[in-house]
Every structure is written in C-alpha cells, then in structure tokens.
Amino acid sequence: MFRTHTCGELSLKNLNEKVTLSGWVSVIRDKGFMVWIDLRDRYGITQLIIDEERSEQSLFETAKKLGREFVIQATGTVIERSSKNPNIPTGGIEILVEKLEILNESKLPPFTIEDKTDGGEELRMQYRYLDLRRNPVKNKLIFRHQVAQEVRKYLSEKEFIEVETPVLIKSTPEGARDFVVPSRMNPGQFYALPQSPQTFKQLMMVGGLDKYFQIVKCFRDEDLRADRQPEFTQIDCEMAFVEQEDILNIFEGLTQHLLKTTHGIEIGKFPRMTYDEAMRKYGNDKPDIRFGMEFHELDDLAKGKGFDIFDKEELVVGISAPTLNSYTRKDIDRLLEWMQRPQIGARGFVWVRVNEDGTFKSSADKFYSQENLAAFAERMNAQKGDLMILMAGKASDTRKQLSALRMELAERLELRNPKEFAPLWVVDFPLLEFDEETNRWHAMHHPFTSPKPEDISKLKSNPGEIRANAYDLVLNGNEIGGGSIRIYNKELQSQMFELLGFTPEQAQAQFGFLMNAFEYGAPPHGGIAFGFDRLVSVLDGSETIRDYIAFPKNNSGRDVMIDAPSAIDQAQLDELEIGLKK
Amino acid sequence: MFRTHTCGELSLKNLNEKVTLSGWVSVIRDKGFMVWIDLRDRYGITQLIIDEERSEQSLFETAKKLGREFVIQATGTVIERSSKNPNIPTGGIEILVEKLEILNESKLPPFTIEDKTDGGEELRMQYRYLDLRRNPVKNKLIFRHQVAQEVRKYLSEKEFIEVETPVLIKSTPEGARDFVVPSRMNPGQFYALPQSPQTFKQLMMVGGLDKYFQIVKCFRDEDLRADRQPEFTQIDCEMAFVEQEDILNIFEGLTQHLLKTTHGIEIGKFPRMTYDEAMRKYGNDKPDIRFGMEFHELDDLAKGKGFDIFDKEELVVGISAPTLNSYTRKDIDRLLEWMQRPQIGARGFVWVRVNEDGTFKSSADKFYSQENLAAFAERMNAQKGDLMILMAGKASDTRKQLSALRMELAERLELRNPKEFAPLWVVDFPLLEFDEETNRWHAMHHPFTSPKPEDISKLKSNPGEIRANAYDLVLNGNEIGGGSIRIYNKELQSQMFELLGFTPEQAQAQFGFLMNAFEYGAPPHGGIAFGFDRLVSVLDGSETIRDYIAFPKNNSGRDVMIDAPSAIDQAQLDELEIGLKK
C-alpha cells in the first residue's frame, strides 16, 4: 500500500497517528540539522520533517538525494507544528518521518510547478503533464468534471436519457467542413465525423425517446480562429411534444442549477429579448447585459441639419459612455482611430462631450446647436461628464461597429463585474440570412429549424422576414447555447431544402433518411445544444476555452505533445486505397 | 402546451381531472358506437375512449381518419374503466375524450410496433426510429443510461474525475488498425482515432490527477466479427499510487454497486483465479463459473494402458457431464461429430458412461478395465448417469477444444442460470505471448503493462515465463474489464519496447512523449478499462451488444440507415490533397 492518507487530509485530529503518504517533492528546506519537505499530491500539501534529535541519520542521506518533483513515499507520525500555516488545511501538523523511499526520480522541470509559474504557454503545453500538477490547471479540470456531473444529474432527474450517437457517420455538404475517415472495409468511401448529432437526435424523437441528451464530442475541420478547437464538446438535447416555452423553462432551470451548485448563486427568471431588439439595442445577438450603454437611434434628431455625413446614411445611432469627460481631445482621437482600424472599419462619427456645466462640445458644432445636442443627450439619457458617440452608415454595419466600441469601452472603463452572471435569452431569430457571396439563402440556425407557424406563408414571398422559434442562451456576452423548434413534416422540410438551393434529388440523397422518418409519425420536437467548453469556462469566470481541455490542440490543429497529425505508412495508405497528391 | 401528463402516469388518483395527452396511436378498436384508442408514449399506454352517449359526433370523424402510429393530442376527463387492466399502471382509468387533434400522420409501419414484432433484424435496423418505439429496444437504452449514471456516481464519490481526452490523436503501429483522418490544415498528415486513451491517462497520472475515469468512444478498423462494432465505448480508469489490490478493490466495488442498483443483488467478495488455473480448470481465460464441469487431468490414470491415442499425446484431460445418461449412442456420436467440426477441430477422445448400476461403458473398453474407469470417475467426481468425455492432444489446443465442449453442454443442458451473476477476477496473466506468425513476442495486455517485480530478471532469459500484474474481470463467462499495473520507469519501458521488436528510434518516435514524461516524476500507477457495451448487455442478461446501441453498424461497418460510409466530392478530396487509387 502506497499511502494511508492523501496529502490534503491530515490535521490536528490525527495527532500521533502513524501514517504513510506518497507524492511529489514540492519544496525542500535543508538546514543541516533539520530538513523540511513539502509533499504534494492532487489533494494538498503536507509538511514532512526530519530532525537530528529525533530522526535516524540515514533519512538525511536519502533526503540529500531528493530534488524537486521526485516521487517519494514517507512513513511517520503526525505531530503538531511549531509554526503553523493557517492558509492550508494541513497547516497545523507535520509528519515526523521514520521511513523515506524514493519511488521515482525527476529531471529538473522546465518551469516551476507553482500557482504562478515562470513557464510560457508553449512550453507548458509541450510539458502538459507537468502543467497539470499546478493548482490553477488541475482545478479547471476538476471544475469541468463537476459541471458535467451536475448537468447529468439535473437532466436525469428531468427524465432525459443520455444516448450515445455514432461518431462515424455520413458526410453532409451543409455547414462547416467535415473531417472525413476513409473506410478500409469500403474502399473509396468515407465516414464523416459529426459536427453535431442533430439528425440522430431528431430520429430519436421520431423513435419516441421523448427526452434525450448527450455530452458529446463534435468536430469541425475549419481554419482555427483563436481559442477554437477542431474537436469540441456539446451538451446536446432534444425533447418531443414541446413548444419553445417548455424548452426555455427546462434549460433555464439547468443554468440556474449550475450557477447554484458551482457558485451558490440564485438567479431568478432570465430576461428575454428578441433578436431584433438585441441588434437594435446592442448591435449584437449575444449582448453582455452586465452593463448598459445601450444604443439610441437618432435619425429624427440628427438628420436634416445640413450635416452631409449623417444625412445621406441609412442610420444614425449613438451611445453615451460614462465618465469619459476625463478623456482629452487626444484620447478621443485615439479612440476614434481605434474605431477606424480595418478590423472595425468605422467611419462617419461625431462625438459630443457633456460638460460639467451642462453645455455641450461636439466635433460637429458647425451643424448642431446646443439645443440639438441637448436633444441628443436627452434621448441617450447622457449625464454630465459623459461622452456621446454618434455613428452613421449602413444600419447592419454601423450597429456592428458600435457594438465593438461598446465592448471596448466596457473593457477600458471596467464596466463588467467578473463575479456577476447575467443570463439572457435571445429569441425570434430570423430563419434565413441571405449570403451575398453565394447569392442564396442560408439557414441561420440550421436547415431543420421550423419557421414560426404564422410566418410559413412568407416562405415563397419574403423569406428574409420569416422568423423562427430559434433561441440562444447568452451568458455575460457569450453564446453558451442555441436551439430551435424543428420541422417535423416532410413537405415543409422539402420546401426548406429547396429554398436553401438543394434539388429534390440532393435533398433526398443527403437527408432522405430523416425526411422519410417524418412520414412515420414524427412528433413535434425541438432542442438545444450548449457549447460545453465555453459554458464551463464562462461559469468559471474565464473566457479561455483551451484552459479547460486536458490536452488541447494549438492554432494549427496540432496536438503539440504527441506531435499529431503525422505522416502514416505507405502500407496503411495502400490498404485504404488512397494516395497523397503532391 | 402539448400535454399535461405523460401516457404512463394517470391512475384512479386522477379521477375527474381534465388532462391533455400526446402520443402515438398504438391500437384502435372501433365498435361504431364506441372507439377505444391505446395512446402510447415512452412512459406507457393510456386508453382513450370516445362514446356515442357522451362524446361529440365530430370526434368519431377524426377517429375514423386515424391509423396506427399517427401522432395525436387528446384532451378529456379521467374516468374509471369498467374493465380494468391490472397489468399496466394506467389500467384502472381511461380518458373520455373531448378534443382530439392529429399532430402528424403515419404511413403504415413496415413491422408491428409491439414487444413481439414481426419485423426481421435488417428491416428493423433500416427503420431503427420505429424499432426504438418498441419497449424491449427502448428499455435497453434506458438501462444503458442508468448504468452509465451509476458508474459516474460511484466513481465520482471515490474522487475520480472524468476528463475528456482527444479523439484526433496520433497513429501508432501497435495493436489493431487505426482509423485515420486526413488533416486539411496539415496536408499529407493524418490523425488517428484512439483505440483507447491509454497513453493520455498515463500522462494524467504523471500529471498528478491521481484518479481519472472517462466513459469514452474508441475505434478499431478491424474486420468485424459478429456483434463487434468499429466504434465502441469504454469505461476507462487509471489511478496513481496503487497496487493491484487497490484497483481490484475499487472496481469490485463498482461492479457490486452496479449489481445492487440495477438488480438489487448483493454479491460478496469476488473469487480470484490465476490465469494458469483458469486455463487448467476451464481451458479459458474467461470461464463462466455459474456451473461446474471443471477439467480434470488424467495423464497418470489414462496413459500407459496401451491406448495409443492417449499415450502419445501431451495431455489427457476430461470433464464429467451430468445427466447425459439419457443420451443414446447416436446422440453421443453426434456430439463427438460436433466436436470434430473444423471450428472446434477436436480429435482423440473417449467417452465413458456411468451406468445407473455403477458399472461403466466406454468407447475404449478394450484398453480400460472397470477399475480403470472407476478411477477416472473418482478423479472427476462423476456420478451415476454422468457421461465422462476424455480428450488428448497438445495441451493448449485440447484445453481450448474441451472448453468449447463445456460451453456447448452448458447450453444443451441449460446449466447456466440467466438470473445469476458470477463474477471472477482472473489474475497473473503472462506478460507476453509468442506469435508464431510474426515470430516475435507480443504484449498480452499492452506494452505499458509492468512485469511483476519478481519476474523482471527473466526479461532477457525467459520472457515467456514473466507474469504481469494484469487482471481481467469476468462476469458469466464474459470479459467485461481488463487492466494492469503499468511501467513508470523510462528504462524498463525501453526494454519492453526492445523486446517487442522496436528499435530505440521507433520507440522514441512513437512513444517518446510518454517515456520522456516518465523522467519527470512519474508515480506508480495502474488502471482498468471496461467494455461498456458488453458490460451493459451482460448486466441486462443479454449477450447481444448491438441491441444496446441506439444506431449500430452492420457487419460491414455500415450505418445502414444513413448509408455511411459513402463517396465524397472530388473537391473535398482535392482540399485534403488525397486521391483514390483504382
């Protein structure tokens, strides 16, 4: 037996007990006549002591051989510590060592195994097994485990059953690129890895399973943006005989349950906002509502005063930023320059300072009188000391740019409380969006989302105006979940594919298995999927997904530690009957 | 709202309540003046009634349109049934329908949606979404869910954390064939899908996570034997600072927990048997010990009596089969013929009948006297009415053949109680087995398994005799789990790879990441993995794994319903920079 206790559990209650501990040498202090060792395992740190008066000489010899991260086993007696450490649970005691064994040696680690390490990210990824020994890293994985457990507990209590769906499935042309897997038993043919278990969960609803969930790996062969992984985890859910309201209630409950069990926070009913309102008020379909700074439209007040830049544009919209009166003219210029960067691409803006004396100073004083500016301030509820920023342009672009500014100001002004959780349902998403590049309609959520019944008549006449019973759950400005009520009628599903540019033959070839299933008594159904990696990181107050994955891939999609992907043998390629192009 | 209750929950307690139910039309009985509908959902069946005296005429018209598997919504009042059905929880009541709506129609299903269906397996797989509506199928998935929940509950309580490991990893030459995944971002390179998370879990132990588990999909691109899936699910576990005894205890506890929670069965300490003993007594490393019929070696009694067939062979071994005295000579001949089939390939056997009067009749009476035969019977503890069967040949082959006979007789004589659970630990597996075909040593478990410390000295001199701290958990003759104590020392791991035919360069290229990790304070560790699909089926008293998978693949590795794998576009191949050979 390697240990009687872990390094995190002994206290004064265990005084005089004979114990055996195993773990890693975290720190050694050698005073010659006395040696202290901080022994570390997953559960904590316990101090070992060897001293001249009470310990055998041979222990000093073993101790001399030790280095950081050596794995040792120590047997001894729990004694009271003279100088206690109140910061750790074991800080009242130490172990007077009687037997000491080196279980394994360690080279000097390339970075310090401490909460604050001197290792850069790349090095820590290369030696991920050492990084995992650090509390901040280990604790994130434990947190993830706890969240997964609570998700399963909540959903099981609500009679959901977790069902595994296949990982080797059929490639579909919709959406992001599939990873494909050549089949040796069926040469020339390929499986695809699922981007989501969407069609399978719908088949399960046709199959009467009623309430399904799964915490499941999904895959996307996309060029990787920062902090996006080619393999990611979803909480995937589907329910039969439900309307949007039923789904929102269940998953609002799940989110409340998670906030309660992970943080002890009780949050009441979640606010809801339509997609239209979110875009108008925040220029964003996942607004962070921990702070205000909402948009105000000013067309009626700002146009027609001879200011050409505003007059000719579709939309004039502004925000009022608090406490920016300390901004000098130069600061403002820099802020406006920031907005003009290609990533934001804003142009056509005006600033208006609300002076402490109630007067206004603006960059367009030539066109707007103090009265005009006062009307702006009233609309925007701007206070003394605020800085109003007005922008004009094409409505959709301008809102997006102003949203970027709003988030930037929140960052600079520290308007977001990292301890606060502000959930929000965004509902009534448009069913379709027109893609200029491919010159056709795309499904905003996915092709299985149902139009709102009252909008079905617009399928031919005005597709852009159709709304869907589609919803996103937003937490602190992060989209953590999204779903919809689905189509469950073959005819409507066919129309949908037609609208998305499929020929009937293509639709049948790709999704016939689902549409055919709809002919055998498909119940009304809908669902939701949560990005589990993001959910966990947002719940933990972080936005770095990668930290919550034990062995993440880098931005080139590579597993750095194991050096994958890699070349494979010609013999293996031959067996698969594929060849590499030059 | 589609329903106020499910079809499984109403009873006499709900009398006179107004309820709304939704579900599938299971059965309609139309007497003209009265219509009964059995409405089914996942939770049960509730009877709806429409009757001339109490219901509106329009309901009859709607009812006339209904067919089997139509999806309907019915609102009405809970009333007491005149002829009750005590076999179902809702059998005391029925719903007097006031409102009836068809939510979706259904074509006539290709087979009956009942516990006993008329659909063949292929048809049911093709329409898996209809098969799922049947209780026996649905209940298996619910059972699987429950087992998964209990596994997670037990292991979490024991401080294991579930950590997700990557699915896109590096291809390794060991073991079964990997599925490979071409990487678009790294053309010419391939990921592999994991056959198990073995190396990752060991890295986590080096990383101090101490107790890890995961219920995880794994993949093998093998030609499929019956009831073996290319993607399968494992309960994968690893622990640090443990010896074999610690692991056996924890996972014996898990198995006890599962038997208790799924069947209410309390099973005490599990018996243990060495691999050697299992092979000698049962000719099998996963013996079903629900019944006896153990092997008895008879070299000393059966050789040297002039019976050439026995005299010249390595081993004479026999079993005594109970109650086979009813077997006629012809029956016995047929049994022996069965054993001579190429699949078994037995030859050189003798039968001995123990007559009711205590005398013996054997197929080798010329060579063995009544006294000789009595000695056989005593060794085998054969009773009156038993039939002894003796075989001779090369020891390993003969034991395998006799094991096949033992299992066949258990089947014919119904010696196995399907309600009994007989777990068994098989321990002390050999570390290596010599493969005649490739003329080299193979790891019996895997190359990371540690030799028993006392056998390490045989690494060079006598590899075949090295035993490992490797163990299998056997339940009713099925290997449901297997694991080992691992190597955690770089030098020993290198020696192991050398023995397995790797050059040092190959070993470093493939497994350097793990061996290098061993240099930074790797703790002693070990683990186990359970075949989850098999565990679930065996716990449910079945041996058909496929039934416990929502969307299984057929014997050609195809997802029949979605028709995968399939051809993919040239454009997609081009992007991956691969071509098909013809």
Short mmCIF file of N, CA, C and O in Angstrom, two decimals, chain A residues 465-516:
data_model
loop_
_atom_site.label_atom_id
_atom_site.label_comp_id
_atom_site.label_asym_id
_atom_site.label_seq_id
_atom_site.Cartn_x
_atom_site.Cartn_y
_atom_site.Cartn_z
N GLU A 465 -38.02 37.68 -44.12
CA GLU A 465 -38.80 38.16 -42.97
C GLU A 465 -39.32 37.04 -42.07
O GLU A 465 -39.97 37.31 -41.07
N ILE A 466 -39.05 35.81 -42.48
CA ILE A 466 -39.56 34.70 -41.66
C ILE A 466 -38.76 34.62 -40.36
O ILE A 466 -37.53 34.63 -40.37
N ARG A 467 -39.49 34.56 -39.28
CA ARG A 467 -38.82 34.33 -38.00
C ARG A 467 -38.94 32.85 -37.63
O ARG A 467 -39.84 32.15 -38.10
N ALA A 468 -38.01 32.41 -36.80
CA ALA A 468 -38.02 31.02 -36.37
C ALA A 468 -38.23 30.97 -34.86
O ALA A 468 -37.92 31.94 -34.15
N ASN A 469 -38.76 29.86 -34.39
CA ASN A 469 -38.72 29.63 -32.95
C ASN A 469 -37.33 29.11 -32.61
O ASN A 469 -37.12 27.96 -32.28
N ALA A 470 -36.39 30.03 -32.78
CA ALA A 470 -34.98 29.70 -32.52
C ALA A 470 -34.50 30.64 -31.43
O ALA A 470 -34.93 31.80 -31.36
N TYR A 471 -33.64 30.13 -30.59
CA TYR A 471 -33.27 30.86 -29.37
C TYR A 471 -31.82 30.57 -29.01
O TYR A 471 -31.31 29.48 -29.24
N ASP A 472 -31.20 31.60 -28.46
CA ASP A 472 -29.84 31.44 -27.94
C ASP A 472 -29.87 31.78 -26.46
O ASP A 472 -30.59 32.69 -26.03
N LEU A 473 -29.07 31.05 -25.70
CA LEU A 473 -28.86 31.45 -24.31
C LEU A 473 -27.50 32.14 -24.22
O LEU A 473 -26.48 31.58 -24.61
N VAL A 474 -27.56 33.38 -23.74
CA VAL A 474 -26.36 34.21 -23.68
C VAL A 474 -26.00 34.40 -22.21
O VAL A 474 -26.88 34.65 -21.39
N LEU A 475 -24.73 34.24 -21.90
CA LEU A 475 -24.29 34.47 -20.51
C LEU A 475 -23.08 35.40 -20.56
O LEU A 475 -22.05 35.06 -21.15
N ASN A 476 -23.26 36.58 -19.98
CA ASN A 476 -22.18 37.56 -19.95
C ASN A 476 -21.57 37.82 -21.33
O ASN A 476 -20.35 37.91 -21.48
N GLY A 477 -22.42 37.91 -22.32
CA GLY A 477 -21.93 38.23 -23.66
C GLY A 477 -21.41 37.04 -24.45
O GLY A 477 -20.89 37.21 -25.54
N ASN A 478 -21.55 35.84 -23.88
CA ASN A 478 -21.14 34.63 -24.60
C ASN A 478 -22.35 33.81 -24.97
O ASN A 478 -23.21 33.56 -24.11
N GLU A 479 -22.40 33.38 -26.20
CA GLU A 479 -23.47 32.46 -26.58
C GLU A 479 -23.10 31.10 -26.03
O GLU A 479 -22.18 30.45 -26.51
N ILE A 480 -23.81 30.66 -24.99
CA ILE A 480 -23.45 29.36 -24.42
C ILE A 480 -24.35 28.24 -24.93
O ILE A 480 -24.01 27.08 -24.83
N GLY A 481 -25.52 28.61 -25.47
CA GLY A 481 -26.39 27.57 -26.01
C GLY A 481 -27.27 28.13 -27.10
O GLY A 481 -27.51 29.35 -27.15
N GLY A 482 -27.73 27.26 -27.96
CA GLY A 482 -28.65 27.70 -29.00
C GLY A 482 -29.47 26.53 -29.49
O GLY A 482 -29.00 25.39 -29.48
N GLY A 483 -30.70 26.81 -29.87
CA GLY A 483 -31.53 25.72 -30.36
C GLY A 483 -32.75 26.24 -31.06
O GLY A 483 -32.88 27.44 -31.32
N SER A 484 -33.65 25.32 -31.36
CA SER A 484 -34.86 25.71 -32.09
C SER A 484 -35.93 24.63 -32.00
O SER A 484 -35.65 23.50 -31.62
N ILE A 485 -37.12 25.03 -32.34
CA ILE A 485 -38.19 24.07 -32.62
C ILE A 485 -37.97 23.60 -34.05
O ILE A 485 -37.63 24.39 -34.93
N ARG A 486 -38.11 22.27 -34.26
CA ARG A 486 -37.74 21.70 -35.56
C ARG A 486 -38.94 21.51 -36.47
O ARG A 486 -40.08 21.41 -36.01
N ILE A 487 -38.63 21.38 -37.73
CA ILE A 487 -39.61 20.91 -38.70
C ILE A 487 -39.84 19.42 -38.44
O ILE A 487 -38.88 18.69 -38.19
N TYR A 488 -41.13 19.00 -38.51
CA TYR A 488 -41.37 17.56 -38.34
C TYR A 488 -42.31 17.03 -39.41
O TYR A 488 -42.94 15.99 -39.24
N ASN A 489 -42.35 17.77 -40.50
CA ASN A 489 -43.24 17.43 -41.59
C ASN A 489 -42.41 17.34 -42.86
O ASN A 489 -41.62 18.24 -43.18
N LYS A 490 -42.56 16.24 -43.59
CA LYS A 490 -41.70 16.01 -44.75
C LYS A 490 -41.84 17.12 -45.79
O LYS A 490 -40.86 17.59 -46.35
N GLU A 491 -43.07 17.54 -46.03
CA GLU A 491 -43.34 18.54 -47.07
C GLU A 491 -42.64 19.87 -46.75
O GLU A 491 -41.94 20.45 -47.59
N LEU A 492 -42.78 20.30 -45.51
CA LEU A 492 -42.16 21.57 -45.11
C LEU A 492 -40.64 21.45 -45.16
O LEU A 492 -39.93 22.37 -45.58
N GLN A 493 -40.13 20.29 -44.75
CA GLN A 493 -38.68 20.10 -44.79
C GLN A 493 -38.18 20.14 -46.24
O GLN A 493 -37.11 20.71 -46.52
N SER A 494 -38.94 19.58 -47.15
CA SER A 494 -38.55 19.62 -48.56
C SER A 494 -38.52 21.06 -49.06
O SER A 494 -37.58 21.47 -49.75
N GLN A 495 -39.55 21.82 -48.72
CA GLN A 495 -39.58 23.23 -49.12
C GLN A 495 -38.37 23.98 -48.60
O GLN A 495 -37.81 24.83 -49.27
N MET A 496 -38.02 23.65 -47.39
CA MET A 496 -36.88 24.32 -46.76
C MET A 496 -35.60 24.02 -47.53
O MET A 496 -34.82 24.92 -47.84
N PHE A 497 -35.40 22.76 -47.87
CA PHE A 497 -34.20 22.41 -48.63
C PHE A 497 -34.21 23.09 -50.00
O PHE A 497 -33.17 23.54 -50.49
N GLU A 498 -35.38 23.17 -50.60
CA GLU A 498 -35.49 23.83 -51.91
C GLU A 498 -35.05 25.29 -51.79
O GLU A 498 -34.27 25.78 -52.59
N LEU A 499 -35.55 25.93 -50.76
CA LEU A 499 -35.21 27.34 -50.52
C LEU A 499 -33.70 27.51 -50.32
O LEU A 499 -33.12 28.53 -50.67
N LEU A 500 -33.08 26.50 -49.76
CA LEU A 500 -31.64 26.58 -49.49
C LEU A 500 -30.81 26.13 -50.70
O LEU A 500 -29.59 25.99 -50.59
N GLY A 501 -31.51 25.88 -51.81
CA GLY A 501 -30.77 25.61 -53.04
C GLY A 501 -30.51 24.15 -53.34
O GLY A 501 -29.74 23.84 -54.26
N PHE A 502 -31.13 23.24 -52.59
CA PHE A 502 -30.99 21.82 -52.88
C PHE A 502 -31.97 21.44 -53.99
O PHE A 502 -33.11 21.88 -53.97
N THR A 503 -31.53 20.59 -54.91
CA THR A 503 -32.51 19.94 -55.77
C THR A 503 -33.21 18.87 -54.93
O THR A 503 -32.66 18.41 -53.92
N PRO A 504 -34.42 18.47 -55.36
CA PRO A 504 -35.10 17.41 -54.59
C PRO A 504 -34.22 16.15 -54.49
O PRO A 504 -34.21 15.48 -53.46
N GLU A 505 -33.46 15.87 -55.54
CA GLU A 505 -32.61 14.67 -55.52
C GLU A 505 -31.49 14.82 -54.49
O GLU A 505 -31.19 13.89 -53.76
N GLN A 506 -30.89 16.01 -54.48
CA GLN A 506 -29.82 16.23 -53.49
C GLN A 506 -30.38 16.12 -52.07
O GLN A 506 -29.77 15.49 -51.20
N ALA A 507 -31.52 16.74 -51.86
CA ALA A 507 -32.12 16.71 -50.53
C ALA A 507 -32.40 15.26 -50.11
O ALA A 507 -32.08 14.85 -48.99
N GLN A 508 -32.93 14.49 -51.05
CA GLN A 508 -33.26 13.10 -50.74
C GLN A 508 -31.98 12.30 -50.48
O GLN A 508 -31.91 11.51 -49.54
N ALA A 509 -30.97 12.52 -51.30
CA ALA A 509 -29.72 11.76 -51.14
C ALA A 509 -29.06 12.07 -49.79
O ALA A 509 -28.54 11.17 -49.13
N GLN A 510 -29.11 13.32 -49.40
CA GLN A 510 -28.42 13.71 -48.17
C GLN A 510 -29.25 13.45 -46.92
O GLN A 510 -28.74 12.98 -45.92
N PHE A 511 -30.51 13.81 -47.00
CA PHE A 511 -31.32 13.81 -45.79
C PHE A 511 -32.59 12.98 -45.92
O PHE A 511 -33.51 13.12 -45.12
N GLY A 512 -32.61 12.13 -46.95
CA GLY A 512 -33.78 11.28 -47.16
C GLY A 512 -34.12 10.47 -45.92
O GLY A 512 -35.28 10.33 -45.55
N PHE A 513 -33.08 9.97 -45.26
CA PHE A 513 -33.33 9.12 -44.08
C PHE A 513 -34.14 9.85 -43.02
O PHE A 513 -34.96 9.27 -42.33
N LEU A 514 -33.92 11.17 -42.91
CA LEU A 514 -34.67 11.94 -41.92
C LEU A 514 -36.07 12.29 -42.44
O LEU A 514 -37.07 12.13 -41.73
N MET A 515 -36.13 12.74 -43.69
CA MET A 515 -37.43 13.13 -44.23
C MET A 515 -38.36 11.93 -44.33
O MET A 515 -39.56 12.05 -44.09
N ASN A 516 -37.81 10.79 -44.67
CA ASN A 516 -38.63 9.58 -44.71
C ASN A 516 -39.16 9.24 -43.32
O ASN A 516 -40.29 8.80 -43.16
#
